[in-house]
Amino acid sequence: MLSGQDVLGRAASRPWMTLTVIQGALLAGLCGVVHAAQPTSDEAAVSAVTVKGRRSQAPASNNVTVITADDIAKSPATTVVGLLAAEANLTVQDYYGNDKKAGVDMRGMGATAMSNVLIVVDGERLNETDQSGPDLSTLMLSQIERIEVIRGGGSVRHGPGAVGGVIEITTRRPKPGPAQARLGVGVASYGGRMALASVEGGQGDVAARLQAGYQQGDGYRENSAYWSNKLAGELRWTPVVSAGSLDAHVRASLSKDRHGLPGPLAVDVLDGSERDRRKSRAPYDHGATDDLRVSAGLAYDHADWGRTSLNYQRRDRRNPYLLGFEPVPGFPLDEQVKFQMSEIVSNRDEWQLTHEWSTTVAGLPQNILVGSIWGEGGYRRRENDLDEPLRDMQGQVRTRAGYVDAKLSPLQGMQVHAGLRWDGMRVDQQRFQFGELDAQTVRRWGQRSSELGWSWRVAPAWEPFVSVSRHIRQPNLDDLAKATDDLRPQRGRTREAGLRFEPSSELRATVSAFDMRIDDEIYYDAVASVNGNFPWPTHRKGGEADVRWQVLPTLRLRMQWAYVSPRFVGQGSDLPLVPRRTRSAAAQWQFQPGWSWSWSARHVSERYDGNDLANVQRPLKPYTVVDTQVQAETRWGKDTLTWTLGVQNLFDEVYTTQAYSQTVYPMPGRRAFMFVQWAM
């Protein structure tokens, strides 16, 4: 049996264990306090206290954009990726014109954006332990309450992969009260059909929400049909306690989809006819995804000594697919397809324990958050014939992390942000050929990341800010499946300085400049067909500007500009798939009560092919896409009927967001949509 000295000795050598020991004691004390604080029958009659929602994780020392539920409702975007594409220094990496297989690049990560930009939904990382990236198609726009785009920050709270930044998505919380329901149906070009339904309500300290969505379409290209069903629910309990507030929840979401994989076409099709752009060279390739996410949490907020939270998250994902299939004449097609099918199956469990102190000193707010994370994940990829795969790769990932994150206010209007995190990772991997063990490896990494920032409201309208962060990215299971022998984690540093200007509630502007350097950046070497580290450091520098202006009570404008120089140090070439300039503009005009018109435009400059490291090929052409919509709202008592009619890619721009080895994925042309929603 270990003695107390042995436990403390091990804790001293493992930062995450030190935090766990401290938090275990806090949690034990919490259980006693909660038990003693159970309300009497008289106390239960008192009106419920206000339970604090999930706090913003964005430090004031970073360039942060907030997208509200109202912004989402007024946007012409119909997908999460389309919504994010309008933000400064965010660019879309799309294959087929829907959220499936689509990603978001932030500050010029290029082809590796899937692993270097974190998507976090209600505190859960959507990024997987492989190279599939976060699947934004599992989310419905209507279930999102708020999005925070944190550029160049988030590595302490969210861990490895927060290199370009973090996109923090918060879904709608159920509210107690009479039941409220929403029903919606819509149609779109290329055979698009969609429907959604939601209901929420509750009584006393219990509230629940259930939402379902359906989408189907033929797709812009041959073999790009898409079908999906989504179901999400949440049950929340917020009982009255005498010494503080209690908040418990259970959430679950299930997403099922089936989709075609039309594959790339030669780059020349962008100069040819629309008929050629809509063709497919892979008429049989297809995939499917079953994605289940479940989470549960308990938080106790005591006014005197802080808030303790314990959260558990589980994710199971199954992805069968057929890729690169060419039928052989004379053999049954069904049997050939079955033999060539491959599949990825993954699961992940994560526990997170945090304690947050929020207090005031001399009337100034102070906040300190301490957290510990334990994670276990499994992954299996079977290639060609699911019953007897020719190749079978299996892996298990174990992660441990601990962090301290502080937001302190030494002077009125000033905030100092400081954080430190330690991450440990162990990967056990086995590779089989024809059922026989071919290779087995065990790898371990332990790395630190940190953030330090400062902001100060020097005048009512002016707030300068500066920050520096050190971030990491550890190799994932797909990286290791085909990797060089010396594949190493990447390390980087980002420095940022900016200014917020807000002379009134009608006008807000933010400008910022950043400098990011990464050593040992992980990438896929298309020539050697392995994952490795760039032999040269990478250096990205640039800036963003964002202006929001409420010109009139009925007219709101927004303009954004961004620039990034993505260079290989000492090589004189740009990182591929990174546009140097992006611009966007949007307007929302309520031209009469209940009627509004919105439009948005985004411009992306030229960039190099994803495999053109030396920049010797002709760059991809720049493109500008304009979207617009009209929305009408009619009320009858408590019921509201909303009509939305919109057109995306209004001027039928021909473009691609992805290109590898002179092949491209043409994006859809002009397409219209109509959606009707009834809230009651």
CSV table of C-alpha atoms in Angstrom, one decimal, residues 412-413 456-464 499-505 507-509:
chain,number,residue,atom,x,y,z
A,412,GLN,CA,-9.8,49.3,-12.6
A,413,GLY,CA,-10.3,48.3,-16.2
A,456,TRP,CA,-6.5,47.7,-20.1
A,457,ARG,CA,-9.5,49.9,-20.7
A,458,VAL,CA,-7.4,53.1,-20.7
A,459,ALA,CA,-10.4,55.2,-21.7
A,460,PRO,CA,-14.1,54.5,-22.0
A,461,ALA,CA,-13.7,53.8,-25.7
A,462,TRP,CA,-10.2,52.4,-25.9
A,463,GLU,CA,-8.8,49.0,-24.8
A,464,PRO,CA,-5.3,47.8,-26.0
A,499,LEU,CA,-6.8,47.5,-29.9
A,500,ARG,CA,-10.5,47.5,-29.2
A,501,PHE,CA,-12.4,50.7,-29.9
A,502,GLU,CA,-16.0,51.1,-28.7
A,503,PRO,CA,-17.1,54.8,-28.5
A,504,SER,CA,-20.8,53.7,-28.2
A,505,SER,CA,-23.0,50.7,-28.2
A,507,LEU,CA,-20.0,51.2,-33.1
A,508,ARG,CA,-17.3,48.6,-32.3
A,509,ALA,CA,-14.0,48.0,-33.9
